[in-house]
């Protein structure tokens, strides 16, 4: 094959961040901030990588290594990436690039790989490079949709519902957060206050299971309320910020059913769930409170071959 182009979506955590690191369940949705990997033949006898959207090319390098060890030796190719979204929003460009490059290599070298295999290989790559992570972002990129997810893909259940009567509004706080640093800070809290920590983790796990049921039965009021509860526990963990709190409170005052930070905290994005009729008011309130509203679709398709 001369050229392949494969895209993978980004992610947002709906419920269960941090607890998912400790093997409790979470709910993640794939978002329409896609990253595309293009592979084409290149006669220069080397592998050329042109990936301006990703922080660094370690994920691409590691994906090439894993693919070469497992399937066919990668050589004489140019790998480039494209994405309309900046990596700064925390949509998971590292996991999206890993999944997209591995799927593109499989298509380029005509190698059959299952969705599960793609997830497992991509998770291995991300762990090799990053050292920590539940893999929820890899799951969103590989499977798409909205998933009930447990670390390492122990649980990976699509929550297939028609979400078209509800809106998710996303507000960027203007601060880029450092996930690994915050995950390490939370780990220190576990050491310092093991009992309190355990209580918070179990409470989050309980609300995630509840949220799964209410999502499946489309009880949006409950879905919203559970976001609020989740935010309270994230605040107790110390990962929220004043800016996130003010965006969350603005969203709720303007009619959102619930709102919380999404991801590690310390910055990045907050999310608010609301009825379609309230979407504009909620977005305007977030903007007025100093957030940057990002117009992204959610529950979108997973990795897909474009050509
Ligand atoms: O900061 P993000 O968007 O990459 O999310 C991190 C979520 C954590 O649960 C804190 C870590 C993880 O790997 O699941």
Short mmCIF file of C-alpha atoms and ligand atoms in Angstrom, two decimals:
data_model
loop_
_atom_site.label_atom_id
_atom_site.label_comp_id
_atom_site.label_asym_id
_atom_site.label_seq_id
_atom_site.Cartn_x
_atom_site.Cartn_y
_atom_site.Cartn_z
CA UNK A 1 0.00 0.00 0.00
CA UNK A 2 1.34 3.46 -0.94
CA UNK A 3 -0.43 5.63 1.63
CA UNK A 4 -2.83 5.17 4.53
CA UNK A 5 -4.52 7.70 6.73
CA UNK A 6 -6.06 6.73 10.06
CA UNK A 7 -7.74 8.97 12.61
CA UNK A 8 -8.37 8.43 16.33
CA UNK A 9 -10.52 10.53 18.68
CA UNK A 10 -9.58 12.30 21.89
CA UNK A 11 -11.27 11.72 25.24
CA UNK A 12 -12.98 13.30 28.19
CA UNK A 13 -13.50 11.63 31.53
CA UNK A 14 -17.18 11.78 32.53
CA UNK A 15 -16.73 10.11 35.95
CA UNK A 16 -14.09 8.34 38.00
CA UNK A 17 -10.75 10.05 37.29
CA UNK A 18 -8.04 9.25 39.87
CA UNK A 19 -10.10 6.37 41.31
CA UNK A 20 -9.52 4.59 37.98
CA UNK A 21 -5.77 4.64 38.71
CA UNK A 22 -6.53 2.46 41.78
CA UNK A 23 -8.52 -0.08 39.76
CA UNK A 24 -11.97 1.38 40.37
CA UNK A 25 -14.27 1.85 37.36
CA UNK A 26 -14.70 5.04 35.34
CA UNK A 27 -16.79 6.35 32.46
CA UNK A 28 -15.01 7.93 29.51
CA UNK A 29 -16.33 9.38 26.27
CA UNK A 30 -14.51 9.78 22.94
CA UNK A 31 -14.52 13.33 21.61
CA UNK A 32 -14.34 14.72 18.09
CA UNK A 33 -10.91 16.28 18.49
CA UNK A 34 -9.39 13.69 16.17
CA UNK A 35 -5.74 13.12 15.42
CA UNK A 36 -4.82 11.71 12.01
CA UNK A 37 -1.72 9.63 11.27
CA UNK A 38 -0.61 9.36 7.65
CA UNK A 39 1.88 6.73 6.52
CA UNK A 40 3.40 6.77 3.07
CA UNK A 41 6.27 5.04 1.33
CA UNK A 42 9.53 6.96 1.44
CA UNK A 43 12.60 5.95 -0.54
CA UNK A 44 15.21 7.68 1.59
CA UNK A 45 16.02 4.46 3.46
CA UNK A 46 14.97 5.87 6.78
CA UNK A 47 11.86 6.51 8.84
CA UNK A 48 10.83 10.15 8.67
CA UNK A 49 8.54 11.44 11.41
CA UNK A 50 6.71 14.72 11.14
CA UNK A 51 4.37 15.06 14.14
CA UNK A 52 4.03 18.71 15.14
CA UNK A 53 0.79 18.17 17.11
CA UNK A 54 2.24 15.87 19.72
CA UNK A 55 4.41 16.95 22.64
CA UNK A 56 7.27 14.80 21.42
CA UNK A 57 7.69 11.83 19.12
CA UNK A 58 8.37 9.26 21.85
CA UNK A 59 4.92 7.74 21.43
CA UNK A 60 5.41 7.41 17.67
CA UNK A 61 8.92 5.95 18.14
CA UNK A 62 7.66 3.45 20.71
CA UNK A 63 4.70 2.46 18.51
CA UNK A 64 7.08 1.77 15.61
CA UNK A 65 9.28 -0.35 17.91
CA UNK A 66 6.39 -2.39 19.28
CA UNK A 67 4.94 -2.95 15.79
CA UNK A 68 8.37 -3.97 14.39
CA UNK A 69 8.91 -6.47 17.22
CA UNK A 70 5.45 -7.96 16.99
CA UNK A 71 4.63 -7.91 13.25
CA UNK A 72 6.77 -6.47 10.42
CA UNK A 73 9.93 -4.39 10.54
CA UNK A 74 8.98 -0.80 9.76
CA UNK A 75 11.30 0.85 7.21
CA UNK A 76 11.29 3.39 4.37
CA UNK A 77 8.20 5.23 5.48
CA UNK A 78 7.19 8.76 6.30
CA UNK A 79 4.80 9.12 9.25
CA UNK A 80 3.05 12.42 9.66
CA UNK A 81 0.23 13.64 11.87
CA UNK A 82 -2.52 16.22 11.54
CA UNK A 83 -5.02 17.58 14.03
CA UNK A 84 -7.13 20.70 14.16
CA UNK A 85 -6.84 20.74 17.97
CA UNK A 86 -3.99 21.89 20.13
CA UNK A 87 -2.46 19.34 22.52
CA UNK A 88 -2.86 21.91 25.32
CA UNK A 89 -6.55 21.13 25.96
CA UNK A 90 -5.78 17.71 27.46
CA UNK A 91 -7.87 15.73 24.98
CA UNK A 92 -5.30 12.94 24.96
CA UNK A 93 -3.20 13.56 21.87
CA UNK A 94 -0.50 11.12 23.08
CA UNK A 95 -2.86 8.15 23.28
CA UNK A 96 -4.68 9.18 20.08
CA UNK A 97 -1.38 9.36 18.18
CA UNK A 98 -0.31 5.97 19.55
CA UNK A 99 -3.54 4.25 18.53
CA UNK A 100 -3.68 6.01 15.14
CA UNK A 101 -0.03 5.17 14.28
CA UNK A 102 -0.36 1.51 15.29
CA UNK A 103 -3.61 1.12 13.33
CA UNK A 104 -2.04 2.91 10.35
CA UNK A 105 1.03 0.63 10.46
CA UNK A 106 -1.27 -2.41 10.56
CA UNK A 107 -3.15 -1.13 7.50
CA UNK A 108 0.06 -0.16 5.67
CA UNK A 109 1.65 -3.58 6.24
CA UNK A 110 -1.66 -5.42 5.70
CA UNK A 111 -1.59 -6.92 9.18
CA UNK A 112 -4.86 -8.08 10.74
CA UNK A 113 -5.16 -6.74 14.25
CA UNK A 114 -8.25 -6.89 16.42
CA UNK A 115 -9.58 -3.92 18.35
CA UNK A 116 -8.54 -5.63 21.60
CA UNK A 117 -5.02 -6.24 20.28
CA UNK A 118 -4.80 -2.62 19.16
CA UNK A 119 -5.84 -1.49 22.64
CA UNK A 120 -3.37 -3.82 24.39
CA UNK A 121 -0.42 -2.83 22.17
CA UNK A 122 -1.24 0.87 22.44
CA UNK A 123 -1.57 0.66 26.22
CA UNK A 124 1.82 -1.05 26.38
CA UNK A 125 3.35 1.78 24.31
CA UNK A 126 1.82 4.47 26.52
CA UNK A 127 3.00 2.70 29.69
CA UNK A 128 6.52 2.25 28.25
CA UNK A 129 6.79 5.95 27.52
CA UNK A 130 4.85 7.45 30.41
CA UNK A 131 5.21 4.92 33.21
CA UNK A 132 1.73 5.60 34.68
CA UNK A 133 -1.85 5.74 33.50
CA UNK A 134 -5.09 3.81 33.59
CA UNK A 135 -5.32 3.62 29.78
CA UNK A 136 -8.80 5.22 29.67
CA UNK A 137 -7.55 7.58 26.96
CA UNK A 138 -6.24 4.65 24.89
CA UNK A 139 -9.62 2.91 25.27
CA UNK A 140 -11.48 6.00 24.02
CA UNK A 141 -9.15 6.28 21.02
CA UNK A 142 -9.38 2.58 20.10
CA UNK A 143 -13.06 1.90 20.84
CA UNK A 144 -14.78 5.28 20.65
CA UNK A 145 -18.28 5.86 22.04
CA UNK A 146 -18.84 6.09 25.79
CA UNK A 147 -17.24 3.35 27.86
CA UNK A 148 -17.47 1.90 31.34
CA UNK A 149 -13.76 1.31 31.84
CA UNK A 150 -11.42 -0.29 34.33
CA UNK A 151 -7.62 0.10 34.28
CA UNK A 152 -5.76 -1.94 31.67
CA UNK A 153 -9.05 -2.76 29.91
CA UNK A 154 -10.14 -5.21 32.63
CA UNK A 155 -13.60 -3.79 31.96
CA UNK A 156 -14.35 -2.16 28.64
CA UNK A 157 -18.09 -1.93 28.15
CA UNK A 158 -19.69 0.37 25.57
CA UNK A 159 -22.59 2.36 27.05
CA UNK A 160 -24.57 2.56 23.85
CA UNK A 161 -27.34 5.11 24.27
CA UNK A 162 -28.82 7.80 22.06
CA UNK A 163 -27.24 10.86 23.67
CA UNK A 164 -28.72 13.27 21.12
CA UNK A 165 -31.22 14.85 23.52
CA UNK A 166 -28.52 15.98 25.94
CA UNK A 167 -25.53 18.33 25.58
CA UNK A 168 -22.05 18.25 27.02
CA UNK A 169 -20.43 21.67 27.23
CA UNK A 170 -16.65 21.75 27.58
CA UNK A 171 -14.76 24.70 29.07
CA UNK A 172 -10.98 25.03 29.00
CA UNK A 173 -9.64 26.67 32.17
CA UNK A 174 -6.71 28.27 30.39
CA UNK A 175 -4.18 26.30 32.44
CA UNK A 176 -2.34 23.28 31.10
CA UNK A 177 -2.20 20.64 33.80
CA UNK A 178 0.54 18.09 34.37
CA UNK A 179 -1.23 14.75 34.77
CA UNK A 180 1.74 12.73 36.02
CA UNK A 181 2.55 15.33 38.69
CA UNK A 182 -1.05 15.43 39.94
CA UNK A 183 -1.37 11.63 39.96
CA UNK A 184 1.80 11.54 42.09
CA UNK A 185 0.42 14.16 44.48
CA UNK A 186 -2.75 12.10 44.90
CA UNK A 187 -0.59 9.03 45.60
CA UNK A 188 1.13 10.98 48.39
CA UNK A 189 -2.30 11.74 49.90
CA UNK A 190 -3.07 8.03 49.88
CA UNK A 191 0.09 7.47 51.93
CA UNK A 192 -0.70 10.29 54.37
CA UNK A 193 -4.42 9.65 54.89
CA UNK A 194 -5.06 6.02 53.90
CA UNK A 195 -8.49 5.71 55.53
CA UNK A 196 -9.93 8.94 54.24
CA UNK A 197 -8.46 8.18 50.83
CA UNK A 198 -10.04 4.76 50.74
CA UNK A 199 -13.44 6.21 51.64
CA UNK A 200 -13.24 8.73 48.81
CA UNK A 201 -12.20 6.06 46.31
CA UNK A 202 -15.07 3.77 47.31
CA UNK A 203 -17.55 6.64 47.18
CA UNK A 204 -16.38 7.56 43.67
CA UNK A 205 -16.61 3.92 42.57
CA UNK A 206 -20.19 3.75 43.89
CA UNK A 207 -21.26 6.87 42.04
CA UNK A 208 -19.63 5.66 38.81
CA UNK A 209 -21.73 2.48 38.95
CA UNK A 210 -24.80 4.57 39.64
CA UNK A 211 -23.99 6.90 36.76
CA UNK A 212 -23.67 3.92 34.42
CA UNK A 213 -27.23 2.81 35.26
CA UNK A 214 -28.65 6.32 34.94
CA UNK A 215 -26.87 6.93 31.63
CA UNK A 216 -28.28 3.69 30.25
CA UNK A 217 -31.78 4.68 31.36
CA UNK A 218 -31.24 8.29 30.23
CA UNK A 219 -32.19 9.83 33.59
CA UNK A 220 -30.35 13.02 32.87
CA UNK A 221 -31.17 14.76 36.16
CA UNK A 222 -29.45 11.93 38.03
CA UNK A 223 -26.59 11.88 35.53
CA UNK A 224 -26.03 15.57 36.29
CA UNK A 225 -26.35 15.19 40.06
CA UNK A 226 -23.75 12.42 40.03
CA UNK A 227 -21.33 14.74 38.22
CA UNK A 228 -21.81 17.19 41.10
CA UNK A 229 -21.11 14.45 43.66
CA UNK A 230 -18.03 13.37 41.74
CA UNK A 231 -16.78 16.97 41.76
CA UNK A 232 -17.19 17.14 45.55
CA UNK A 233 -14.89 14.14 45.96
CA UNK A 234 -12.38 15.55 43.49
CA UNK A 235 -12.36 18.74 45.54
CA UNK A 236 -11.73 16.64 48.66
CA UNK A 237 -8.79 15.04 46.88
CA UNK A 238 -7.42 18.54 46.35
CA UNK A 239 -7.24 18.43 42.56
CA UNK A 240 -9.73 21.19 41.73
CA UNK A 241 -8.69 24.82 41.28
CA UNK A 242 -10.37 28.18 41.86
CA UNK A 243 -10.70 28.68 38.13
CA UNK A 244 -12.30 25.28 37.57
CA UNK A 245 -14.65 25.92 40.51
CA UNK A 246 -15.76 29.25 39.10
CA UNK A 247 -16.45 27.76 35.65
CA UNK A 248 -18.35 24.86 37.26
CA UNK A 249 -20.41 27.17 39.44
CA UNK A 250 -21.20 29.48 36.49
CA UNK A 251 -22.36 26.49 34.43
CA UNK A 252 -24.65 25.31 37.21
CA UNK A 253 -26.12 28.74 37.88
CA UNK A 254 -27.02 29.03 34.20
CA UNK A 255 -29.02 25.79 34.18
CA UNK A 256 -26.58 22.88 33.81
CA UNK A 257 -27.81 19.63 35.38
CA UNK A 258 -24.33 18.97 36.73
CA UNK A 259 -20.70 19.93 36.19
CA UNK A 260 -17.23 18.77 37.17
CA UNK A 261 -13.61 18.92 36.19
CA UNK A 262 -12.53 16.28 33.68
CA UNK A 263 -9.16 14.52 33.88
CA UNK A 264 -6.41 14.96 36.42
CA UNK A 265 -7.49 18.45 37.54
CA UNK A 266 -5.14 21.31 38.33
CA UNK A 267 -6.33 22.91 35.07
CA UNK A 268 -7.34 21.60 31.63
CA UNK A 269 -11.10 21.29 31.13
CA UNK A 270 -14.39 21.20 33.01
CA UNK A 271 -17.54 19.67 31.61
CA UNK A 272 -21.21 20.46 32.16
CA UNK A 273 -24.18 18.38 31.17
CA UNK A 274 -27.39 20.17 30.23
CA UNK A 275 -30.57 19.97 28.23
CA UNK A 276 -30.12 21.00 24.59
CA UNK A 277 -32.20 24.15 25.13
CA UNK A 278 -29.74 25.34 27.83
CA UNK A 279 -26.54 24.71 25.88
CA UNK A 280 -26.05 28.30 24.72
CA UNK A 281 -26.78 29.81 28.12
CA UNK A 282 -24.34 27.40 29.82
CA UNK A 283 -21.65 28.09 27.21
CA UNK A 284 -22.14 31.86 27.61
CA UNK A 285 -21.87 31.59 31.40
CA UNK A 286 -18.62 29.60 31.15
CA UNK A 287 -17.22 32.19 28.74
CA UNK A 288 -18.29 35.06 31.01
CA UNK A 289 -16.49 33.35 33.91
CA UNK A 290 -13.27 33.36 31.87
CA UNK A 291 -13.36 29.88 30.33
CA UNK A 292 -12.79 28.99 26.69
CA UNK A 293 -15.72 26.93 25.42
CA UNK A 294 -14.56 24.17 23.07
CA UNK A 295 -17.11 23.03 20.56
CA UNK A 296 -16.44 19.28 20.40
CA UNK A 297 -18.75 16.39 19.68
CA UNK A 298 -18.77 13.52 22.19
CA UNK A 299 -19.56 9.80 22.03
CA UNK A 300 -17.86 9.76 18.61
CA UNK A 301 -16.48 6.87 16.57
CA UNK A 302 -13.19 5.23 17.60
CA UNK A 303 -10.13 4.75 15.43
CA UNK A 304 -11.04 4.72 11.74
CA UNK A 305 -9.25 4.21 8.45
CA UNK A 306 -9.80 7.21 6.19
CA UNK A 307 -7.92 5.95 3.10
O1 LIG B 1 -5.34 14.56 32.81
P1 LIG B 1 -5.95 13.55 31.91
O2 LIG B 1 -7.04 14.15 31.08
O3 LIG B 1 -4.98 12.79 31.11
O4 LIG B 1 -6.70 12.50 32.86
C1 LIG B 1 -6.05 11.85 33.90
C2 LIG B 1 -7.00 10.91 34.57
C3 LIG B 1 -6.40 10.15 35.76
O5 LIG B 1 -7.40 9.25 36.22
C4 LIG B 1 -6.06 11.11 36.88
C5 LIG B 1 -5.14 9.36 35.38
C6 LIG B 1 -5.39 8.14 34.53
O6 LIG B 1 -4.44 7.67 33.90
O7 LIG B 1 -6.53 7.61 34.51
#
